[in-house]
Short mmCIF file of C-alpha atoms (C1' of nucleotides) in Angstrom, two decimals:
data_model
loop_
_atom_site.label_atom_id
_atom_site.label_comp_id
_atom_site.label_asym_id
_atom_site.label_seq_id
_atom_site.Cartn_x
_atom_site.Cartn_y
_atom_site.Cartn_z
CA MET Q 19 42.87 43.74 -0.53
CA THR Q 20 44.12 42.57 2.59
CA VAL Q 21 42.39 40.22 4.86
CA ASP Q 22 42.71 40.73 8.50
CA GLY Q 23 44.58 38.10 10.34
CA GLY Q 24 43.68 36.33 13.50
CA VAL Q 25 45.33 38.42 16.13
CA SER Q 26 43.84 38.09 19.54
CA ARG Q 27 42.85 41.08 21.50
CA PRO Q 28 43.25 40.65 25.19
CA ALA Q 29 39.77 40.17 26.58
CA ARG Q 30 40.45 42.42 29.51
CA PRO Q 31 43.03 45.11 30.25
CA ALA Q 32 44.74 42.54 32.49
CA ALA Q 33 47.54 44.66 33.92
CA ARG Q 34 48.40 46.76 30.89
CA PRO Q 35 52.12 46.89 30.17
CA VAL Q 36 52.04 50.67 30.12
CA GLY Q 37 55.06 52.11 28.44
CA ARG Q 38 55.21 55.37 26.54
CA VAL Q 39 52.50 54.43 24.11
CA ASP Q 40 50.36 51.35 24.34
CA PRO Q 41 50.52 49.67 20.94
CA ASP Q 42 47.29 47.81 21.64
CA ARG Q 43 45.54 51.12 21.33
CA ILE Q 44 46.87 51.90 17.86
CA PRO Q 45 44.16 51.25 15.27
CA GLN Q 46 44.95 48.76 12.53
CA ALA Q 47 44.23 51.36 9.89
CA THR Q 48 46.70 53.72 11.47
CA VAL Q 49 49.47 51.13 11.50
CA ALA Q 50 49.02 50.56 7.79
CA ARG Q 51 49.33 54.25 7.08
CA LEU Q 52 52.32 54.76 9.34
CA ALA Q 53 54.33 52.69 6.90
CA VAL Q 54 53.34 55.05 4.12
CA TYR Q 55 54.19 58.12 6.17
CA LEU Q 56 57.54 56.60 6.93
CA ARG Q 57 58.39 56.30 3.27
CA VAL Q 58 57.51 59.92 2.65
CA LEU Q 59 59.41 61.04 5.72
CA THR Q 60 62.48 59.14 4.62
CA GLU Q 61 62.40 60.86 1.24
CA MET Q 62 62.03 64.24 2.89
CA LEU Q 63 64.90 63.52 5.23
CA ALA Q 64 67.06 62.62 2.24
CA GLN Q 65 66.15 65.92 0.64
CA GLY Q 66 67.17 67.81 3.72
CA VAL Q 67 63.68 68.85 4.77
CA ARG Q 68 63.78 69.67 8.49
CA THR Q 69 60.18 70.38 9.33
CA VAL Q 70 56.88 69.45 7.79
CA SER Q 71 53.29 70.41 8.45
CA SER Q 72 50.45 67.93 8.58
CA ASP Q 73 49.03 69.46 5.40
CA VAL Q 74 52.15 68.86 3.37
CA LEU Q 75 52.90 65.44 4.78
CA ALA Q 76 49.32 64.34 4.29
CA ALA Q 77 49.27 65.49 0.68
CA ALA Q 78 52.47 63.59 -0.03
CA ALA Q 79 51.06 60.46 1.57
CA GLY Q 80 47.74 60.77 -0.19
CA VAL Q 81 45.58 61.16 2.90
CA ASN Q 82 43.67 63.97 4.51
CA ALA Q 83 45.41 66.16 7.07
CA ALA Q 84 43.03 65.55 9.95
CA LYS Q 85 43.48 61.82 9.57
CA LEU Q 86 47.22 62.16 9.59
CA ARG Q 87 47.18 64.25 12.74
CA LYS Q 88 44.93 61.75 14.45
CA ASP Q 89 47.20 58.92 13.35
CA LEU Q 90 50.22 60.69 14.77
CA SER Q 91 48.38 61.45 17.97
CA HIS Q 92 48.02 57.70 18.47
CA ILE Q 93 51.78 57.28 18.58
CA GLY Q 94 52.17 60.14 21.02
CA SER Q 95 53.75 62.42 18.51
CA SER Q 96 54.72 65.89 19.41
CA GLY Q 97 54.47 68.36 16.63
CA VAL Q 98 54.95 72.01 17.37
CA ARG Q 99 51.89 74.19 16.98
CA GLY Q 100 52.34 76.88 14.45
CA VAL Q 101 55.34 75.04 13.00
CA GLY Q 102 54.79 71.38 12.23
CA TYR Q 103 56.68 68.17 12.88
CA ASP Q 104 60.41 67.64 13.08
CA VAL Q 105 61.05 65.24 10.22
CA SER Q 106 63.96 63.51 11.83
CA ARG Q 107 62.29 63.04 15.18
CA LEU Q 108 59.01 61.89 13.66
CA THR Q 109 60.84 59.40 11.46
CA GLU Q 110 62.42 57.86 14.53
CA GLN Q 111 59.12 57.71 16.35
CA VAL Q 112 57.37 55.94 13.49
CA GLU Q 113 60.23 53.49 13.08
CA SER Q 114 60.11 52.74 16.73
CA VAL Q 115 56.38 52.11 16.80
CA LEU Q 116 56.54 49.85 13.76
CA GLY Q 117 59.26 47.77 15.38
CA LEU Q 118 61.83 48.68 12.77
CA THR Q 119 64.59 49.41 15.23
CA ARG Q 120 65.35 45.73 15.28
CA SER Q 121 66.00 43.58 12.24
CA HIS Q 122 63.63 40.86 11.13
CA ALA Q 123 64.70 37.53 9.71
CA VAL Q 124 62.45 36.61 6.78
CA ALA Q 125 61.89 33.10 5.47
CA LEU Q 126 60.46 32.75 1.99
CA VAL Q 127 58.79 29.50 1.02
CA GLY Q 128 58.25 28.73 -2.65
CA VAL Q 129 60.82 30.08 -5.08
CA GLY Q 130 58.86 29.48 -8.25
CA ASN Q 131 57.86 32.24 -10.58
CA LEU Q 132 56.68 34.76 -8.01
CA GLY Q 133 58.80 33.62 -5.09
CA HIS Q 134 61.96 33.92 -7.12
CA ALA Q 135 61.11 37.50 -8.00
CA LEU Q 136 60.29 38.30 -4.39
CA ALA Q 137 63.58 36.87 -3.21
CA GLY Q 138 65.41 39.27 -5.47
CA TYR Q 139 63.07 42.18 -4.92
CA GLY Q 140 64.44 45.21 -3.17
CA GLY Q 141 61.52 45.40 -0.78
CA PHE Q 142 62.98 42.79 1.49
CA ALA Q 143 66.50 44.07 1.70
CA GLN Q 144 65.29 47.48 2.87
CA ARG Q 145 64.66 48.43 6.45
CA GLY Q 146 66.18 45.47 8.15
CA PHE Q 147 64.16 42.74 6.52
CA GLY Q 148 66.85 40.26 5.68
CA VAL Q 149 66.09 37.09 3.75
CA ALA Q 150 67.38 34.52 6.21
CA ALA Q 151 66.20 31.42 4.39
CA LEU Q 152 64.59 30.15 1.20
CA PHE Q 153 62.63 26.93 0.87
CA ASP Q 154 61.02 24.86 -1.87
CA VAL Q 155 59.82 21.31 -2.43
CA ASP Q 156 61.20 21.01 -5.93
CA PRO Q 157 64.47 18.99 -5.82
CA ALA Q 158 65.58 20.86 -8.93
CA LEU Q 159 65.48 24.13 -7.02
CA VAL Q 160 66.80 22.90 -3.68
CA GLY Q 161 70.51 23.58 -3.56
CA THR Q 162 70.42 26.49 -5.96
CA THR Q 163 71.29 29.97 -4.75
CA ILE Q 164 69.24 33.14 -5.13
CA GLY Q 165 70.71 36.44 -4.11
CA GLY Q 166 73.38 34.62 -2.17
CA VAL Q 167 70.95 32.51 -0.17
CA GLU Q 168 70.70 28.77 -0.69
CA VAL Q 169 67.32 27.18 -1.30
CA LEU Q 170 66.60 24.46 1.26
CA ASP Q 171 64.05 21.68 1.34
CA VAL Q 172 60.78 22.53 3.04
CA ALA Q 173 61.44 19.73 5.49
CA GLU Q 174 64.08 21.99 6.97
CA ILE Q 175 61.58 24.72 7.85
CA PRO Q 176 61.15 23.78 11.52
CA ARG Q 177 64.83 23.45 12.26
CA VAL Q 178 66.12 26.41 10.26
CA CYS Q 179 63.38 28.89 11.17
CA ALA Q 180 63.69 28.12 14.83
CA SER Q 181 67.47 28.33 14.85
CA LYS Q 182 67.62 31.53 12.81
CA GLY Q 183 64.87 33.15 14.81
CA VAL Q 184 62.71 33.88 11.78
CA THR Q 185 60.00 36.39 12.66
CA ILE Q 186 58.29 36.79 9.29
CA GLY Q 187 57.37 33.98 6.92
CA VAL Q 188 56.41 34.62 3.32
CA ILE Q 189 54.37 31.99 1.51
CA ALA Q 190 54.64 32.04 -2.29
CA THR Q 191 53.64 28.45 -2.98
CA PRO Q 192 50.66 27.16 -4.94
CA ALA Q 193 47.40 27.26 -3.00
CA GLY Q 194 47.42 23.54 -2.30
CA ALA Q 195 50.62 23.67 -0.30
CA ALA Q 196 49.94 26.87 1.57
CA GLN Q 197 48.24 25.54 4.70
CA GLN Q 198 50.85 22.86 5.21
CA VAL Q 199 53.67 25.36 4.85
CA CYS Q 200 51.86 27.73 7.15
CA ASP Q 201 51.57 25.04 9.82
CA ALA Q 202 55.28 24.34 9.55
CA LEU Q 203 56.13 28.01 9.96
CA VAL Q 204 53.81 28.44 12.91
CA GLY Q 205 55.20 25.30 14.48
CA ALA Q 206 58.68 26.79 14.18
CA GLY Q 207 57.51 29.80 16.14
CA VAL Q 208 57.10 32.25 13.28
CA PRO Q 209 54.59 34.81 14.57
CA SER Q 210 53.78 36.68 11.35
CA ILE Q 211 53.02 35.46 7.87
CA LEU Q 212 52.60 37.15 4.53
CA ASN Q 213 50.59 34.95 2.22
CA PHE Q 214 50.70 35.29 -1.57
CA ALA Q 215 48.96 31.97 -2.18
CA PRO Q 216 45.30 32.17 -3.14
CA ALA Q 217 44.14 30.24 -0.11
CA VAL Q 218 42.55 30.95 3.23
CA LEU Q 219 44.95 30.06 6.01
CA SER Q 220 43.93 29.06 9.47
CA VAL Q 221 46.33 29.81 12.25
CA PRO Q 222 46.28 29.67 16.03
CA THR Q 223 45.32 32.76 17.95
CA GLY Q 224 48.17 35.20 18.25
CA VAL Q 225 49.64 34.54 14.82
CA GLU Q 226 49.18 37.37 12.36
CA VAL Q 227 48.49 36.61 8.72
CA ARG Q 228 48.32 39.14 5.95
CA LYS Q 229 47.23 38.21 2.48
CA VAL Q 230 48.21 39.59 -0.89
CA ASP Q 231 45.92 38.14 -3.49
CA LEU Q 232 46.49 39.12 -7.08
CA ALA Q 233 43.32 37.47 -8.37
CA VAL Q 234 41.20 39.27 -5.80
CA GLU Q 235 42.74 42.61 -6.69
CA MET Q 236 42.07 42.05 -10.36
CA GLN Q 237 38.47 41.13 -9.69
CA ILE Q 238 37.88 44.19 -7.56
CA LEU Q 239 39.19 46.27 -10.43
CA ALA Q 240 36.97 44.39 -12.84
CA PHE Q 241 33.99 45.39 -10.73
CA HIS Q 242 34.99 49.01 -11.02
CA VAL Q 243 35.52 48.73 -14.75
CA SER Q 244 31.89 47.73 -15.05
CA ARG Q 245 30.90 50.67 -12.91
CA HIS Q 246 33.05 53.02 -14.90
CA ASP Q 247 31.49 51.98 -18.17
CA GLY Q 248 28.03 52.43 -16.81
CA ARG Q 249 28.82 55.91 -15.63
CA ALA Q 250 30.92 57.05 -18.57
CA ALA Q 251 27.92 58.19 -20.55
CA ALA Q 252 26.63 60.40 -17.75
CA ASP Q 253 29.99 61.85 -16.70
CA GLY Q 254 31.27 62.95 -20.04
CA ARG Q 255 34.80 61.74 -19.29
CA GLU Q 256 36.82 64.56 -17.80
CA ALA Q 257 40.55 64.07 -18.26
CA THR Q 258 42.59 65.37 -15.36
CA GLY Q 259 41.32 66.85 -12.16
CA LYS Q 260 41.43 66.65 -8.44
CA VAL Q 261 41.90 63.35 -6.74
CA PHE Q 262 39.99 64.27 -3.68
CA GLY Q 263 38.41 67.23 -2.02
CA MET T 15 47.85 45.81 2.80
CA THR T 16 46.13 47.46 0.45
CA VAL T 17 45.40 51.06 0.45
CA ASP T 18 42.17 52.23 -0.89
CA GLY T 19 42.29 53.95 -4.20
CA GLY T 20 40.82 57.23 -5.21
CA VAL T 21 37.44 56.34 -6.54
CA SER T 22 34.96 59.12 -6.66
CA ARG T 23 31.60 58.64 -5.19
CA PRO T 24 28.86 60.27 -7.17
CA ALA T 25 27.83 63.32 -5.21
CA ARG T 26 24.18 62.81 -5.99
CA PRO T 27 22.12 59.87 -7.15
CA ALA T 28 21.80 61.62 -10.53
CA ALA T 29 19.25 59.44 -12.27
CA ARG T 30 20.28 56.04 -10.97
CA PRO T 31 20.72 53.43 -13.70
CA VAL T 32 18.56 50.97 -11.84
CA GLY T 33 19.00 47.46 -13.11
CA ARG T 34 18.56 44.31 -11.10
CA VAL T 35 20.99 45.32 -8.44
CA ASP T 36 22.54 48.75 -8.15
CA PRO T 37 26.30 48.27 -7.91
CA ASP T 38 26.71 51.68 -6.30
CA ARG T 39 25.04 50.25 -3.28
CA ILE T 40 27.47 47.37 -2.87
CA PRO T 41 29.93 48.18 -0.08
CA GLN T 42 33.61 48.18 -0.97
CA ALA T 43 34.31 45.60 1.68
CA THR T 44 31.70 43.30 0.21
CA VAL T 45 33.17 43.52 -3.29
CA ALA T 46 36.56 42.47 -1.95
CA ARG T 47 35.07 39.43 -0.26
CA LEU T 48 32.95 38.42 -3.23
CA ALA T 49 36.17 37.58 -5.05
CA VAL T 50 37.11 35.25 -2.22
CA TYR T 51 33.69 33.62 -2.18
CA LEU T 52 33.98 33.11 -5.90
CA ARG T 53 37.17 31.15 -5.53
CA VAL T 54 35.63 28.89 -2.92
CA LEU T 55 32.48 28.45 -4.97
CA THR T 56 34.52 27.51 -8.03
CA GLU T 57 36.34 24.84 -6.05
CA MET T 58 33.07 23.47 -4.73
CA LEU T 59 31.59 23.42 -8.19
CA ALA T 60 34.59 21.45 -9.42
CA GLN T 61 34.05 18.97 -6.60
CA GLY T 62 30.45 18.52 -7.58
CA VAL T 63 28.95 20.26 -4.57
CA ARG T 64 25.43 21.35 -5.48
CA THR T 65 24.28 23.27 -2.45
CA VAL T 66 26.04 25.08 0.33
CA SER T 67 24.90 26.76 3.53
CA SER T 68 26.15 30.13 4.67
CA ASP T 69 27.90 28.45 7.58
CA VAL T 70 29.94 26.15 5.40
CA LEU T 71 30.71 28.72 2.73
CA ALA T 72 31.68 31.29 5.33
CA ALA T 73 34.02 28.88 7.08
CA ALA T 74 35.71 28.04 3.79
CA ALA T 75 36.13 31.70 2.98
CA GLY T 76 37.37 32.56 6.44
CA VAL T 77 34.58 34.94 7.38
CA ASN T 78 31.64 34.86 9.72
CA ALA T 79 28.33 33.52 8.48
CA ALA T 80 26.24 36.60 9.19
CA LYS T 81 28.65 38.73 7.22
CA LEU T 82 28.50 36.36 4.31
CA ARG T 83 24.72 36.41 4.27
CA LYS T 84 24.69 40.18 4.39
CA ASP T 85 27.21 40.32 1.58
CA LEU T 86 25.09 38.05 -0.55
CA SER T 87 21.98 40.02 0.25
CA HIS T 88 23.69 43.03 -1.34
CA ILE T 89 23.90 41.24 -4.66
CA GLY T 90 20.29 40.18 -4.47
CA SER T 91 21.08 36.56 -3.86
CA SER T 92 18.39 34.06 -3.32
CA GLY T 93 19.29 31.23 -1.06
CA VAL T 94 16.66 28.78 0.01
CA ARG T 95 15.74 28.85 3.68
CA GLY T 96 16.36 25.59 5.40
CA VAL T 97 18.60 24.49 2.53
CA GLY T 98 21.27 26.97 1.50
CA TYR T 99 22.54 28.38 -1.76
CA ASP T 100 22.71 26.73 -5.14
CA VAL T 101 26.44 26.71 -5.85
CA SER T 102 26.12 26.99 -9.57
CA ARG T 103 23.59 29.79 -9.51
CA LEU T 104 25.45 31.73 -6.83
CA THR T 105 28.68 31.41 -8.79
CA GLU T 106 27.06 32.98 -11.81
CA GLN T 107 25.59 35.78 -9.75
CA VAL T 108 28.91 36.66 -8.19
CA GLU T 109 30.68 36.54 -11.54
CA SER T 110 28.08 38.80 -13.00
CA VAL T 111 28.35 41.37 -10.23
CA LEU T 112 32.14 41.43 -10.42
CA GLY T 113 32.00 42.06 -14.14
CA LEU T 114 33.68 38.78 -15.00
CA THR T 115 31.26 37.85 -17.73
CA ARG T 116 33.30 39.96 -20.08
CA SER T 117 37.03 39.66 -20.61
CA HIS T 118 39.48 42.34 -19.55
CA ALA T 119 42.55 43.33 -21.50
CA VAL T 120 45.46 43.87 -19.11
CA ALA T 121 48.53 45.97 -19.84
CA LEU T 122 51.57 45.43 -17.67
CA VAL T 123 54.21 48.12 -17.47
CA GLY T 124 57.65 47.24 -16.17
CA VAL T 125 58.90 43.74 -16.85
CA GLY T 126 61.83 43.78 -14.48
CA ASN T 127 62.17 41.41 -11.59
CA LEU T 128 58.62 41.55 -10.31
CA GLY T 129 56.89 42.47 -13.55
CA HIS T 130 58.42 39.54 -15.34
CA ALA T 131 57.09 37.19 -12.70
CA LEU T 132 53.65 38.76 -12.84
CA ALA T 133 53.54 38.40 -16.61
CA GLY T 134 54.07 34.69 -16.26
CA TYR T 135 51.96 34.29 -13.16
CA GLY T 136 48.79 32.29 -13.52
CA GLY T 137 46.70 34.90 -11.77
CA PHE T 138 46.30 36.90 -14.94
CA ALA T 139 45.45 34.12 -17.31
CA GLN T 140 42.55 33.05 -15.13
CA ARG T 141 39.04 34.42 -15.36
CA GLY T 142 39.34 36.36 -18.54
CA PHE T 143 42.22 38.62 -17.60
CA GLY T 144 44.35 38.39 -20.71
CA VAL T 145 47.72 40.06 -20.89
CA ALA T 146 47.18 42.24 -23.95
CA ALA T 147 50.42 44.16 -23.81
CA LEU T 148 53.74 44.47 -21.99
CA PHE T 149 55.84 47.63 -21.77
CA ASP T 150 59.23 48.67 -20.50
CA VAL T 151 61.72 51.51 -20.95
CA ASP T 152 64.79 49.31 -21.06
CA PRO T 153 65.89 48.87 -24.71
CA ALA T 154 67.38 45.53 -23.74
CA LEU T 155 63.95 44.26 -22.80
CA VAL T 156 61.92 45.89 -25.55
CA GLY T 157 61.47 43.37 -28.33
CA THR T 158 61.80 40.32 -26.12
CA THR T 159 58.83 38.04 -25.61
CA ILE T 160 57.31 36.88 -22.35
CA GLY T 161 54.60 34.27 -22.37
CA GLY T 162 54.07 34.87 -26.05
CA VAL T 163 53.61 38.62 -25.69
CA GLU T 164 56.15 41.06 -27.04
CA VAL T 165 57.53 43.79 -24.80
CA LEU T 166 56.96 47.23 -26.30
CA ASP T 167 58.47 50.59 -25.52
CA VAL T 168 56.54 52.66 -22.98
CA ALA T 169 56.14 55.33 -25.64
CA GLU T 170 53.65 52.98 -27.26
CA ILE T 171 51.35 52.96 -24.24
CA PRO T 172 48.87 55.54 -25.52
CA ARG T 173 48.50 54.01 -28.96
CA VAL T 174 48.46 50.35 -27.98
CA CYS T 175 46.27 50.63 -24.89
CA ALA T 176 43.70 52.68 -26.71
CA SER T 177 43.61 50.41 -29.73
CA LYS T 178 43.46 47.20 -27.70
CA GLY T 179 40.87 48.59 -25.33
CA VAL T 180 42.90 47.91 -22.23
CA THR T 181 40.72 48.14 -19.12
CA ILE T 182 43.25 47.27 -16.43
CA GLY T 183 46.78 48.60 -16.19
CA VAL T 184 49.38 47.05 -13.91
CA ILE T 185 52.33 49.16 -12.84
CA ALA T 186 55.43 47.23 -11.80
CA THR T 187 58.02 49.90 -12.39
CA PRO T 188 60.34 51.58 -9.86
CA ALA T 189 58.65 54.26 -7.78
CA GLY T 190 60.18 57.10 -9.74
CA ALA T 191 58.51 56.12 -13.00
CA ALA T 192 55.12 55.18 -11.58
CA GLN T 193 53.30 58.51 -11.83
CA GLN T 194 54.44 59.09 -15.38
CA VAL T 195 53.35 55.61 -16.43
CA CYS T 196 50.09 56.09 -14.61
CA ASP T 197 49.43 59.32 -16.49
CA ALA T 198 50.09 57.57 -19.78
CA LEU T 199 47.68 54.78 -18.93
CA VAL T 200 44.99 57.16 -17.79
CA GLY T 201 45.51 59.22 -20.90
CA ALA T 202 44.93 56.13 -22.98
CA GLY T 203 41.58 55.63 -21.28
CA VAL T 204 42.54 52.88 -18.86
CA PRO T 205 40.00 53.16 -16.03
CA SER T 206 41.58 50.85 -13.43
CA ILE T 207 45.13 50.51 -12.23
CA LEU T 208 46.91 48.04 -10.00
CA ASN T 209 50.04 49.63 -8.59
CA PHE T 210 52.95 47.58 -7.30
CA ALA T 211 55.31 50.54 -7.17
CA PRO T 212 55.95 52.05 -3.75
CA ALA T 213 54.54 55.43 -4.68
CA VAL T 214 51.36 57.39 -4.13
CA LEU T 215 49.62 57.91 -7.45
CA SER T 216 47.31 60.76 -8.22
CA VAL T 217 44.64 60.16 -10.79
CA PRO T 218 41.59 62.00 -12.04
CA THR T 219 38.24 61.33 -10.48
CA GLY T 220 36.67 58.18 -11.76
CA VAL T 221 39.88 56.23 -12.16
CA GLU T 222 40.32 53.42 -9.66
CA VAL T 223 43.73 52.66 -8.25
CA ARG T 224 44.57 49.77 -6.00
CA LYS T 225 47.94 49.45 -4.40
CA VAL T 226 49.92 46.39 -3.48
CA ASP T 227 52.85 47.46 -1.40
CA LEU T 228 55.26 44.83 -0.23
CA ALA T 229 57.23 47.14 2.05
CA VAL T 230 54.06 48.32 3.77
CA GLU T 231 52.91 44.75 4.36
CA MET T 232 56.26 43.83 5.86
CA GLN T 233 56.18 46.81 8.17
CA ILE T 234 52.68 46.04 9.37
CA LEU T 235 53.88 42.56 10.20
CA ALA T 236 56.92 43.98 11.95
CA PHE T 237 54.57 45.96 14.16
CA HIS T 238 52.77 42.79 15.13
CA VAL T 239 56.01 40.97 15.78
CA SER T 240 56.84 43.59 18.37
CA ARG T 241 53.42 43.15 19.90
CA HIS T 242 53.78 39.41 19.91
CA ASP T 243 57.10 39.54 21.71
CA GLY T 244 55.82 41.93 24.30
CA ARG T 245 53.01 39.57 25.11
CA ALA T 246 55.05 36.37 24.95
CA ALA T 247 56.48 36.78 28.43
CA ALA T 248 53.05 37.01 30.02
CA ASP T 249 51.54 34.25 27.92
CA GLY T 250 54.23 31.68 28.50
CA ARG T 251 54.74 31.08 24.77
CA GLU T 252 52.46 28.25 23.92
CA ALA T 253 53.25 26.91 20.49
CA THR T 254 49.95 25.84 19.09
CA GLY T 255 46.62 26.30 20.71
CA LYS T 256 44.36 28.77 22.31
CA VAL T 257 45.84 31.77 23.95
CA PHE T 258 42.79 32.58 25.92
CA GLY T 259 39.18 31.49 26.43
"C1'" DC I 27 13.20 21.49 12.62
"C1'" DT I 28 17.10 24.17 9.48
"C1'" DC I 29 18.76 28.01 7.42
"C1'" DT I 30 18.15 32.63 5.14
"C1'" DG I 31 17.44 37.59 5.19
"C1'" DT I 32 17.45 41.72 7.85
"C1'" DG I 33 16.48 45.36 11.44
"C1'" DA I 34 18.98 47.11 15.11
"C1'" DA I 35 22.87 47.53 18.11
"C1'" DC I 36 27.45 48.01 18.08
"C1'" DC I 37 32.09 49.18 16.96
"C1'" DT I 38 35.83 51.07 14.26
"C1'" DG I 39 37.56 54.55 11.76
"C1'" DT I 40 36.92 59.22 9.36
"C1'" DT I 41 35.86 63.94 9.17
"C1'" DC I 42 34.73 68.25 11.12
"C1'" DA I 43 35.63 72.20 13.61
"C1'" DC I 44 37.71 74.56 17.08
"C1'" DA I 45 40.28 75.28 21.45
"C1'" DG I 46 44.77 76.21 22.65
"C1'" DC I 47 49.77 76.48 22.11
"C1'" DT I 48 53.74 79.00 19.92
"C1'" DA W 23 49.19 84.84 12.51
"C1'" DG W 24 49.86 79.40 11.76
"C1'" DC W 25 49.29 74.75 12.99
"C1'" DT W 26 48.58 70.94 16.23
"C1'" DG W 27 45.71 67.94 19.04
"C1'" DT W 28 41.17 66.38 20.11
"C1'" DG W 29 36.16 66.10 21.40
"C1'" DA W 30 32.14 65.29 18.96
"C1'" DA W 31 29.47 64.15 15.03
"C1'" DC W 32 29.37 61.11 11.32
"C1'" DA W 33 29.84 57.10 8.19
"C1'" DG W 34 30.73 52.48 7.09
"C1'" DG W 35 30.99 47.95 8.28
"C1'" DT W 36 30.26 44.08 11.56
"C1'" DT W 37 27.77 41.34 14.63
"C1'" DC W 38 23.75 40.00 16.98
"C1'" DA W 39 19.47 37.90 17.26
"C1'" DC W 40 15.30 36.72 15.50
"C1'" DA W 41 11.25 36.65 12.36
"C1'" DG W 42 9.84 33.93 8.90
"C1'" DA W 43 10.35 30.85 4.73
"C1'" DG W 44 10.73 26.09 3.43
#
DNA sequence: CTCTGTGAACCTGTTCACAGCT
DNA sequence: AGCTGTGAACAGGTTCACAGAG
C-alpha cells in the first residue's frame, strides 16, 4: 500500500487563495482516483467517445458511480444532467487539477536492478514526466547511459536537481541509503518523492513522500491467502462472478 | 498508491471459524501496517533488542503510538505494562497473522523491462516468497532463464500454476494483456494477484487484487507539486525546517 | 512511576437516495 | 424520460485520554 506522506495542512484558512477550485479541499482519496479516471478518459478520447455517463465511466474505472460523481464534484466538474460528461472537457479538467498541464522533471536515484527498469519504463515518459537525471553511487554505473540519460554520481544531486528544477525524486536504492538520498533531494528543493526502498523516510513538513513497497504488498496478499484458504471450504469455490454489487 | 482490490466481505458471520484471533476482524489498514512493523521488528531482533515500547516501535515505523497499540490489540498482542513488547514474541505473532509461517509460491507473468527486474529483485526471495514460475508470450524470452527459473509460455499458466500450487500471481505485462493473464491465473486457482499493469482487473469474488501503478503515483505527486508551488510564495520557501507551529 | 489496552470522540471517506436540471 | 449533484446517513479508521497493570 501506500503510506501517506507528511504534507502539512494549513492550521487555519489564513486567507485562502481562492481560485476556481481550492485544491486543499480535494480529498486524498479522490486525487488518487482522478489519475485512474484520467487513464480511462484518455482511452475513450482515443476511441472517439464524445460523452460518457457516470455509470459507464465508473464501471470502466472500477469504482461505484456515486463515488465517481462525488469525486468529480470536488473538482467543480460540470456534467450535463440527462446526458453525462463531455469526455474532452472532463479530460482537460482532470489534467489541470492534477497539475499535468506543466511538465515535471524527474530524478531517479539508484539504477540497480529495479532502478534500471524504472528508467526505461514507459510510465515516466508519459504525461510530461521526463527523466531529467539519473544517479548512483556505484562507480561502475556512473558514466553509463540509460535511455539517453547519463548516470551521475550521487554527490551531484544537489547541484543537478537544483539547476534542472527537479520536482519529483524517485528513490530506488537499497534501504540503507534511502534516508541519505532523501535528504539530498529535499536539500536540493525537490518537493515530492516516490520511494521504492523498504525504509521509512523522514522529511520536513511540506515535502510529500509516497511509498511503493513490494515486500509489504506481498505480505498483505499472504494474509489474504490465509483467509482464502480458511474460507474455501465454506464457500465452495465459485469460478467467475460479479466483482462488486 | 495503491488501489484497494476487490475482496468480498462475507455478508454474514456464517459460523465464524473462531481461533485465537479472528482475521476477519483485523482492519485492512492494520494489515498493511503490520508488514511495516514486521520489518522494523526484524531489524531490532538482528540488533539484539529484546524489548520495545510502543513509542519507540511506532517512531521507527513512522506511525503514531496509539495507532500502533490499537493495531497490535487487533492481533491479540500482549505487551507488558510499564515495560513494552517482547520483540521476539511480537515478531512471531505478526508473522503468524500475516500468514508468513508457510511459504508462498509466486508466479510472475511478463518478464519484460519491469518483470525482469522484479524476478531478480530481493523482495521476492525474502520471507518465503519463492518465485515458482515465470511466464511470457514473447518466443524470444520463453526458454531463457532468470535467477535460475526458466521462462515458460503463458499457455502453460493453468497447468503449471495448478501443479505448483501457486498462491500469488504477479502481473507485469502491458495493460492490454493484463485481464487475460489475470483470468488464466484465477482459473488456475491463484487466490491473490499483484498487478503492475495500468489496467483495472475484474476478478470473481474471493480473489484479492492489489495494484501498484507507477503512473498513478506520479500523478498524485504532480498534484502535490502544484500545491507546493502555490504555497511557496506565501511561505517564503524555507529549505529545511518547520513550516508552521 | 512507566507503559499498555481501550472506550469514546472525532474525522475522513463511502454510500444512499432523491431533488432538480435538461 | 435520463442523469447529475448533493445532503444526510453510514462505515471505517484515527486520535485522544485515561483506567489500570506491573
